[in-house]
mmCIF file of C-alpha atoms and ligand atoms in Angstrom:
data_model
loop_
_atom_site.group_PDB
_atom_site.id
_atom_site.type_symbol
_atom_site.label_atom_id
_atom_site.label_comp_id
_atom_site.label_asym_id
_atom_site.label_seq_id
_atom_site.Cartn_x
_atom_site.Cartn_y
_atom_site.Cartn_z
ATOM 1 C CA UNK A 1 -12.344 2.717 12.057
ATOM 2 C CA UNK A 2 -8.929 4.408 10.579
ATOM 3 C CA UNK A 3 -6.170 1.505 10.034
ATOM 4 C CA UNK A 4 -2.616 1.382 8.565
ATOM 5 C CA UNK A 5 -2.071 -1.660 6.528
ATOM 6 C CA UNK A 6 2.110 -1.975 7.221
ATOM 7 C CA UNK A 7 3.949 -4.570 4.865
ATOM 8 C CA UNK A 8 7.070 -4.447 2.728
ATOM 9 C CA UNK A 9 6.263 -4.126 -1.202
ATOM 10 C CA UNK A 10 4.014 -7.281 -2.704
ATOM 11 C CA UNK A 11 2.846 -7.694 1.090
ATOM 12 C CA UNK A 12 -0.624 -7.453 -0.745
ATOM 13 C CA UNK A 13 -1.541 -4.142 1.104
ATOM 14 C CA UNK A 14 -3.090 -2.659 -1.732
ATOM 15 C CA UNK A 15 -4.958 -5.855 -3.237
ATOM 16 C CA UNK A 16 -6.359 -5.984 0.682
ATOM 17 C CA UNK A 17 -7.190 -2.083 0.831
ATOM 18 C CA UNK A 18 -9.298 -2.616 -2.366
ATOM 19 C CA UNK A 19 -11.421 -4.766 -0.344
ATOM 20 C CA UNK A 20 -11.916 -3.421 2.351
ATOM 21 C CA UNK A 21 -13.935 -0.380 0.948
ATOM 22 C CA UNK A 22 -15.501 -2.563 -1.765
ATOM 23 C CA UNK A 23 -17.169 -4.010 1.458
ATOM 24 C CA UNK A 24 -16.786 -1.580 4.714
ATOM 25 C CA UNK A 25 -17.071 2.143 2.637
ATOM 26 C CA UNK A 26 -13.736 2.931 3.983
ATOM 27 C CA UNK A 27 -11.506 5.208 1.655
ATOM 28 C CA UNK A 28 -7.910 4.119 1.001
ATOM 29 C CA UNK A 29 -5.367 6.443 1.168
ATOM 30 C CA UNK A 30 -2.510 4.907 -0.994
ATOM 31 C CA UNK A 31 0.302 7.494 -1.188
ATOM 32 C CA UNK A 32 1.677 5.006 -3.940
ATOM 33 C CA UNK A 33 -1.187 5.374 -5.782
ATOM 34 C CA UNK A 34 -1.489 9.440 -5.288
ATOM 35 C CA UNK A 35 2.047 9.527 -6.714
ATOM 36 C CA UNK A 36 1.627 7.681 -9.799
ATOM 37 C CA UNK A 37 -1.334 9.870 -10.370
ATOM 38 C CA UNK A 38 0.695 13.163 -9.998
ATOM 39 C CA UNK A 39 2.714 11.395 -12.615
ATOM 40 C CA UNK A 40 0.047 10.670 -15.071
ATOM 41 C CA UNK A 41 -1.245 14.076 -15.006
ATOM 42 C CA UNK A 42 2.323 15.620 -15.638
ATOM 43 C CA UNK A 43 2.342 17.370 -12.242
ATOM 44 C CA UNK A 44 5.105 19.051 -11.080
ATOM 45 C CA UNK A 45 5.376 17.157 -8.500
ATOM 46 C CA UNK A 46 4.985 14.093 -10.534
ATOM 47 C CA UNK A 47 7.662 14.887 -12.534
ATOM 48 C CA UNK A 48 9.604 15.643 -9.101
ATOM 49 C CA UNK A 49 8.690 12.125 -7.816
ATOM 50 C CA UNK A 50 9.593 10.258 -10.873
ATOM 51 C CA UNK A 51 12.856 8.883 -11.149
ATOM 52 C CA UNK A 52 13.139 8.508 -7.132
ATOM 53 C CA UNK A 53 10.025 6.016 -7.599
ATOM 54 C CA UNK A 54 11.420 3.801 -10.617
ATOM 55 C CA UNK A 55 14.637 3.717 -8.618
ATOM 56 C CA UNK A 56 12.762 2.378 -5.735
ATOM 57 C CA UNK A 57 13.339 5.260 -3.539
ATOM 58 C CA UNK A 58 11.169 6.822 -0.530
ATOM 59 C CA UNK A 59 10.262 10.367 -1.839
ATOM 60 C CA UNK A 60 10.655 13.023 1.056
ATOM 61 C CA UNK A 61 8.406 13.053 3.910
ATOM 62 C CA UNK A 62 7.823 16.283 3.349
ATOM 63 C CA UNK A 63 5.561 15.378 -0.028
ATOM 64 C CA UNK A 64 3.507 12.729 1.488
ATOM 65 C CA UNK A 65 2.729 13.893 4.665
ATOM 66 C CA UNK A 66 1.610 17.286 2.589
ATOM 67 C CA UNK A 67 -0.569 14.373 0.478
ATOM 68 C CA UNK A 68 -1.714 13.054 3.170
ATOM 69 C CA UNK A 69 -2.731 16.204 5.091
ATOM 70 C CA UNK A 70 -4.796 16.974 1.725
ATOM 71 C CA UNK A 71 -6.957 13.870 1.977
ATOM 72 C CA UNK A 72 -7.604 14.309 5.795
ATOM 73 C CA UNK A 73 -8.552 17.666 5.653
ATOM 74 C CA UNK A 74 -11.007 17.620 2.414
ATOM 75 C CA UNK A 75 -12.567 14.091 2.113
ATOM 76 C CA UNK A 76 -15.104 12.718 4.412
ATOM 77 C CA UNK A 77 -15.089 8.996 5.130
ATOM 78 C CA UNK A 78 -18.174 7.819 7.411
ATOM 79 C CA UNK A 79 -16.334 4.196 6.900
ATOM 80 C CA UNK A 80 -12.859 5.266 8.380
ATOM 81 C CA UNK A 81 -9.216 5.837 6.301
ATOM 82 C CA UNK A 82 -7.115 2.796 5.409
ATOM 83 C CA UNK A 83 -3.692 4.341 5.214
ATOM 84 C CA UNK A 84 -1.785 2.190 2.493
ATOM 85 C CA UNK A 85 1.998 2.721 2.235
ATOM 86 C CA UNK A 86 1.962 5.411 4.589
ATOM 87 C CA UNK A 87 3.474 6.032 7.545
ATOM 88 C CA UNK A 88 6.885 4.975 5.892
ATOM 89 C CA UNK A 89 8.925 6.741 8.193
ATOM 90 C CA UNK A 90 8.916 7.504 11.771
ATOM 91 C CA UNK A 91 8.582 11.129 10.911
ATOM 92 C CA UNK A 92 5.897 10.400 8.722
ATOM 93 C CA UNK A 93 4.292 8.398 11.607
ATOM 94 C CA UNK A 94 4.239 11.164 14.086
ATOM 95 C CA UNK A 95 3.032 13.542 11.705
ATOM 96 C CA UNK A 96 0.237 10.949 10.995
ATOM 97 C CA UNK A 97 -0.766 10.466 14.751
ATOM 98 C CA UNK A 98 -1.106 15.142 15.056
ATOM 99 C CA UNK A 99 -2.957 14.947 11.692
ATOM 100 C CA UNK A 100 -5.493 12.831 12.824
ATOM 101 C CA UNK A 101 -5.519 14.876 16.214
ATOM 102 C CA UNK A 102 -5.960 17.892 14.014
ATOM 103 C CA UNK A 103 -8.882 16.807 12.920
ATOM 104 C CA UNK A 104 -10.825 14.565 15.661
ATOM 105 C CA UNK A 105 -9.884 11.682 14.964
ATOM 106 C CA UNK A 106 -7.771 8.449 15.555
ATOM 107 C CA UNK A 107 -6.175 5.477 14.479
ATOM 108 C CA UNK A 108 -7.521 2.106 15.840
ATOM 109 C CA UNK A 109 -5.169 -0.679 14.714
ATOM 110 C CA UNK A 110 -2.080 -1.017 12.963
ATOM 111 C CA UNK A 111 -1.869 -4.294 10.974
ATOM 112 C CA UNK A 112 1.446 -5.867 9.454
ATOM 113 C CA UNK A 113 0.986 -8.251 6.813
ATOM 114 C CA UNK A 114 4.414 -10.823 7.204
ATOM 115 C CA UNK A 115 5.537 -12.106 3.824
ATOM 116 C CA UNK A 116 8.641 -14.165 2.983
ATOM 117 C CA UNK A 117 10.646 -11.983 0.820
ATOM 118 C CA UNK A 118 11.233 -14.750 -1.908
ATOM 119 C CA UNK A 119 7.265 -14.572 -1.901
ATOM 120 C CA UNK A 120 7.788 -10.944 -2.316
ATOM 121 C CA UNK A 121 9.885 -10.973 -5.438
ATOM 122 C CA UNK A 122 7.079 -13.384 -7.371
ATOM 123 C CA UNK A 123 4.299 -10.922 -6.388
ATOM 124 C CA UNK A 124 5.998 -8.020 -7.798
ATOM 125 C CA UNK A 125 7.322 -10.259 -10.924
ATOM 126 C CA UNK A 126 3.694 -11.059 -12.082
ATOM 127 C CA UNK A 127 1.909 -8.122 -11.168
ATOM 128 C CA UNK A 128 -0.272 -6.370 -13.378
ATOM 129 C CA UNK A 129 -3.377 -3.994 -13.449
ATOM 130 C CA UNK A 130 -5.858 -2.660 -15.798
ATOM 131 C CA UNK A 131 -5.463 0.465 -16.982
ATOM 132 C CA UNK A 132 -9.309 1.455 -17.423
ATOM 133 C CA UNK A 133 -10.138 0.481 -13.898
ATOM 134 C CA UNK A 134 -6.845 -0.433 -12.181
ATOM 135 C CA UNK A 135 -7.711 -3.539 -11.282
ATOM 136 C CA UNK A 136 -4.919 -5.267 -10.060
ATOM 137 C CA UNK A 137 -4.028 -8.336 -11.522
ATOM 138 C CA UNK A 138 -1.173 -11.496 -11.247
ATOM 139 C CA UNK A 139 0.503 -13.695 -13.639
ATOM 140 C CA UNK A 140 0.197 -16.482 -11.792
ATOM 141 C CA UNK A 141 -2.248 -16.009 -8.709
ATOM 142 C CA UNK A 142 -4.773 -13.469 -9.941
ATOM 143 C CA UNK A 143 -5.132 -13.872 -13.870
ATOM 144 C CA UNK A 144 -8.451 -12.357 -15.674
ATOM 145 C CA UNK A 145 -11.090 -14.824 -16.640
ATOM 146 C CA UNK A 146 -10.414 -13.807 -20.279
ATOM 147 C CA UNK A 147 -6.644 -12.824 -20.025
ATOM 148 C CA UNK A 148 -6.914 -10.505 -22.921
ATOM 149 C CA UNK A 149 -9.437 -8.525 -20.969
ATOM 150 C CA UNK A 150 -10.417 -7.290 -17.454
ATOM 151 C CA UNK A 151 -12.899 -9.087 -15.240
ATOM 152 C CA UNK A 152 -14.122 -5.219 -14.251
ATOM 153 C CA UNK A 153 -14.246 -3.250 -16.725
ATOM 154 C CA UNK A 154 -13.544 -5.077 -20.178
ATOM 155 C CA UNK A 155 -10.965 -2.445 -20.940
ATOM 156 C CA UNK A 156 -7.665 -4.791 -22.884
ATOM 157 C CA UNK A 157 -4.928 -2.208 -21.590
ATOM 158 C CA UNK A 158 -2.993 -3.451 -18.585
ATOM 159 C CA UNK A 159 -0.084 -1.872 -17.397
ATOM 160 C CA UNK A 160 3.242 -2.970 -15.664
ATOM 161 C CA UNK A 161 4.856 -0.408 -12.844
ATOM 162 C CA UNK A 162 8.276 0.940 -14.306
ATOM 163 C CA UNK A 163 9.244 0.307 -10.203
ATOM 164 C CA UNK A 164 8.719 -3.393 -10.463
ATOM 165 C CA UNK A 165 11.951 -4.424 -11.703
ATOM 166 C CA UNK A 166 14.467 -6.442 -9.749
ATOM 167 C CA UNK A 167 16.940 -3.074 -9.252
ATOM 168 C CA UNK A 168 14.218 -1.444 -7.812
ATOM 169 C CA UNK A 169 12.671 -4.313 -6.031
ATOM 170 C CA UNK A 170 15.708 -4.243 -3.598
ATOM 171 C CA UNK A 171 15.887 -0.982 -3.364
ATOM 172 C CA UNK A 172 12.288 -0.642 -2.144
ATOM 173 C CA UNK A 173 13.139 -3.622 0.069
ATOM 174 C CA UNK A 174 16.242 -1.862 1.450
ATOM 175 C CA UNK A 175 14.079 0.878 2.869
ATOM 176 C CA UNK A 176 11.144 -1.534 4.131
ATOM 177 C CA UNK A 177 13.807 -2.596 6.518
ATOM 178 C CA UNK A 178 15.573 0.097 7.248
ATOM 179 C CA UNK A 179 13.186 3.161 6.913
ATOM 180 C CA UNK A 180 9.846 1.524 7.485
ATOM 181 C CA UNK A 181 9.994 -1.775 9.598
ATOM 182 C CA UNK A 182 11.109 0.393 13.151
ATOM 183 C CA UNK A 183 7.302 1.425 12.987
ATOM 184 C CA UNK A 184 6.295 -2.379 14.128
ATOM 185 C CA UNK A 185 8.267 -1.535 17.416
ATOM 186 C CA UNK A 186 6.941 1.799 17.105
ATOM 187 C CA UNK A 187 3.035 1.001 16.938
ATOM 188 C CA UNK A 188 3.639 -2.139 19.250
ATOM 189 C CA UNK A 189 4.692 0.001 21.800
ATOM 190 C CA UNK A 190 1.386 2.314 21.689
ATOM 191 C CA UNK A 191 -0.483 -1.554 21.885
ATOM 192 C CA UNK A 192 -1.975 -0.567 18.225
ATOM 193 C CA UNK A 193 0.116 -3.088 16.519
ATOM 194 C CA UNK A 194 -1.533 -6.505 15.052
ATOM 195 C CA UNK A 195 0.240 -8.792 12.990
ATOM 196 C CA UNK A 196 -1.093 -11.197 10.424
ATOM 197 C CA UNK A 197 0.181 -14.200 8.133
ATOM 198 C CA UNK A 198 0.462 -12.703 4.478
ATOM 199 C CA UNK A 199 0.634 -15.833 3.042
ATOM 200 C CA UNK A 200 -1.553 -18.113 1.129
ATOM 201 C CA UNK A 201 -4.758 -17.299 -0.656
ATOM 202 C CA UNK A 202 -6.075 -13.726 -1.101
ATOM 203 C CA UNK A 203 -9.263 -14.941 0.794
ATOM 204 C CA UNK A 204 -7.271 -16.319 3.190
ATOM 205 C CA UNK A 205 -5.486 -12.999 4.261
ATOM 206 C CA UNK A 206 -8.570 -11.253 4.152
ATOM 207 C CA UNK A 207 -10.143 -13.419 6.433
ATOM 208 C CA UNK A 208 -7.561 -13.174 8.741
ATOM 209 C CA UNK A 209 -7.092 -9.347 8.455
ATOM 210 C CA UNK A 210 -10.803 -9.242 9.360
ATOM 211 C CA UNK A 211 -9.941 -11.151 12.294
ATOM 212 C CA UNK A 212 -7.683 -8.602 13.219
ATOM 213 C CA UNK A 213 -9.957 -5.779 12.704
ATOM 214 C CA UNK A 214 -12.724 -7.285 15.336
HETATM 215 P P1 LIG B 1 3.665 1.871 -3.193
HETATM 216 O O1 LIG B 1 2.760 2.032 -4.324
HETATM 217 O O2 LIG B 1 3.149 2.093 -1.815
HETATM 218 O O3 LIG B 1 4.344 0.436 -3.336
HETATM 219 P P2 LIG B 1 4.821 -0.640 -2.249
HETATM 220 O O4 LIG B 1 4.765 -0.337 -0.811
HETATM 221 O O5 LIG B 1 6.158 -1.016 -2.750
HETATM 222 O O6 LIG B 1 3.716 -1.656 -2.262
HETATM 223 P P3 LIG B 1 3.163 -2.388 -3.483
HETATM 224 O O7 LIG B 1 2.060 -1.614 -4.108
HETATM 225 O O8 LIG B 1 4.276 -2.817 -4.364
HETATM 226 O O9 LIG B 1 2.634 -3.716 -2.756
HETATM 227 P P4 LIG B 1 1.290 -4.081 -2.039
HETATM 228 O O10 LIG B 1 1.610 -4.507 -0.644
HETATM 229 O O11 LIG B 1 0.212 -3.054 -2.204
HETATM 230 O O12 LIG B 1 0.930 -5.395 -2.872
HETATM 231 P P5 LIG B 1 -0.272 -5.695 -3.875
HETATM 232 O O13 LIG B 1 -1.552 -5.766 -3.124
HETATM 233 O O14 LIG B 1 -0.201 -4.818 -5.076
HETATM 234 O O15 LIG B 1 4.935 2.831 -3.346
HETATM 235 C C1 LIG B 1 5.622 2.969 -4.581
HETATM 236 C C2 LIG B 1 6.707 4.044 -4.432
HETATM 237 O O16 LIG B 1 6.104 5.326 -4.122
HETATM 238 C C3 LIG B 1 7.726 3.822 -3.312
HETATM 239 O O17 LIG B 1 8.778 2.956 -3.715
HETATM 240 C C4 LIG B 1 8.190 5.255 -3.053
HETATM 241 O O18 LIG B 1 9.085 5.691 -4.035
HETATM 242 C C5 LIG B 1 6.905 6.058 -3.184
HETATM 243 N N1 LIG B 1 6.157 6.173 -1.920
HETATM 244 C C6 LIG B 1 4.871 5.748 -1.710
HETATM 245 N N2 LIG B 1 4.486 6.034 -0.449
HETATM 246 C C7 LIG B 1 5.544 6.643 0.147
HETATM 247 C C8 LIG B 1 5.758 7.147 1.475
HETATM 248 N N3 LIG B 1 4.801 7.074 2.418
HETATM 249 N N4 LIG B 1 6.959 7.707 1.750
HETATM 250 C C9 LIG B 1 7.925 7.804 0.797
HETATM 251 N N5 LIG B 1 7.794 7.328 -0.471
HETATM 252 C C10 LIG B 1 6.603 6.751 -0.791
HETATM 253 O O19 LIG B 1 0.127 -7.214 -4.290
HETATM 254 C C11 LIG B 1 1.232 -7.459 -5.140
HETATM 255 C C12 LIG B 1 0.853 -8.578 -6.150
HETATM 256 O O20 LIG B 1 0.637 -9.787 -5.440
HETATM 257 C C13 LIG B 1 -0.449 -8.303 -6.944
HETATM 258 O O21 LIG B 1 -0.281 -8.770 -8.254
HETATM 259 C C14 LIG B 1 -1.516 -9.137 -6.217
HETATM 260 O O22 LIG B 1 -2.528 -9.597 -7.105
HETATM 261 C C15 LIG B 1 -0.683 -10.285 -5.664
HETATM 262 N N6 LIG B 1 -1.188 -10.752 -4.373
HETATM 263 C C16 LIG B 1 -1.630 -10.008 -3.321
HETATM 264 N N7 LIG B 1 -1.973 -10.808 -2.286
HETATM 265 C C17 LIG B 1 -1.709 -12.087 -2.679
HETATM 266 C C18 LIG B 1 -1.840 -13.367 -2.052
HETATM 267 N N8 LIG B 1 -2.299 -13.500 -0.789
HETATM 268 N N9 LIG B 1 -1.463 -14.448 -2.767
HETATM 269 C C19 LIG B 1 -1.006 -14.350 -4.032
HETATM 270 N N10 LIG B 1 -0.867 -13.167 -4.686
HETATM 271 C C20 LIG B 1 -1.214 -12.043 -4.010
#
């Protein structure tokens, strides 16, 4: 089964993705997450990407969908893809739909998680994850059982994204709705689009994002 997960930032996309092949064997394909790895490793392109991320900014489409085309083409996933923060764009989405023609396959459901965007703000606010594992963590909602130390991995190094900042918060809000949020009319109109309550309990939203998946 290939999904997108579509929700604006602190939807809980990721913290849901992370799940879903912990349990199903499905690879995530987080372009968030392949950019802040180009960064890490002192890419060129992650020292293109940079400052357009901690401003909040969508990078070109150009760059992802080359990410993206990457993934599809080299990794094999018997589980299906979860595509996390991607399509972002409507370009990006048609390019998704002839990349998954390319290579024999298909998406199956589109699934946007609806937050509150005050709900939003706290998420970002308190999130955290470990930087041994990347274990994502909250202030408030998701704290580690010994909060000098993660539940995973033991490792005591969390991190803090340099994007989660209230500048950059609305910026990457700004774009949600006005780059990203056509592709609910976009999707609904293929009858691929599912919509879920992001609110409430982790468990909660994953039991009713498995409800969607049926
Ligand atoms: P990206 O990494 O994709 O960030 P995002 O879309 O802003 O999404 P987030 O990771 O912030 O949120 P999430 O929905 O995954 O929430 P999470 O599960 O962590 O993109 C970063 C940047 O990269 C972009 O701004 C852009 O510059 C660039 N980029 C990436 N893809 C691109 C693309 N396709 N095109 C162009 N540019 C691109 O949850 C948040 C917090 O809330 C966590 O602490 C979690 O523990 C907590 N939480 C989750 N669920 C719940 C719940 N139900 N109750 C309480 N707390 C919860």
């Amino acid at each position: 089964m290939n999904i997108i997960l579509l929700g604006p930032p602190g939807a809980g996309k990721g913290t849901q993705a992370k799940m879903l092949v912990d349990e199903r064997q499905m690879v995530q394909l987080s372009t968030g997450d392949m950019l802040r790895a180009a960064r890490t490793s002192g890419t060129e392109l992650g020292k293109t990407v940079a400052g357009v991320m901690d401003r909040g900014e969508l990078v070109t489409d150009e760059i992802v969908i080359g990410l993206i085309e990457e993934q599809l083409t080299t990794t094999n996933s018997a589980g299906g893809f979860i595509f996390d923060g991607f399509p972002r764009t409507l370009a990006q989405a048609d390019a998704l739909g002839a990349l998954l023609d390319k290579v024999g396959q298909s998406l199956d459901c589109v699934v946007e998680m609806r937050v509150d965007d005050e709900i939003l703000v706290k998420r970002i606010a308190g999130r955290f994850t470990c930087g041994g594992c990347g274990e994502g963590y909250h202030d408030e909602f998701k704290m580690p059982s010994d909060p000098a130390k993660c539940d995973n991995c033991g490792s005591s190094d969390f991190k803090r994204r340099p994007d989660d900042n209230e500048d950059s918060l609305k910026t990457r809000l700004m774009a949600y709705y006005k780059d990203t949020s056509p592709l609910i009319g976009y999707y609904y109109a293929k009858n691929q689009l599912k919509s879920i309550d992001g609110l409430g309990e982790i468990a909660d939203v994953k039991a009713r994002l498995a409800q969607a998946l049926v």
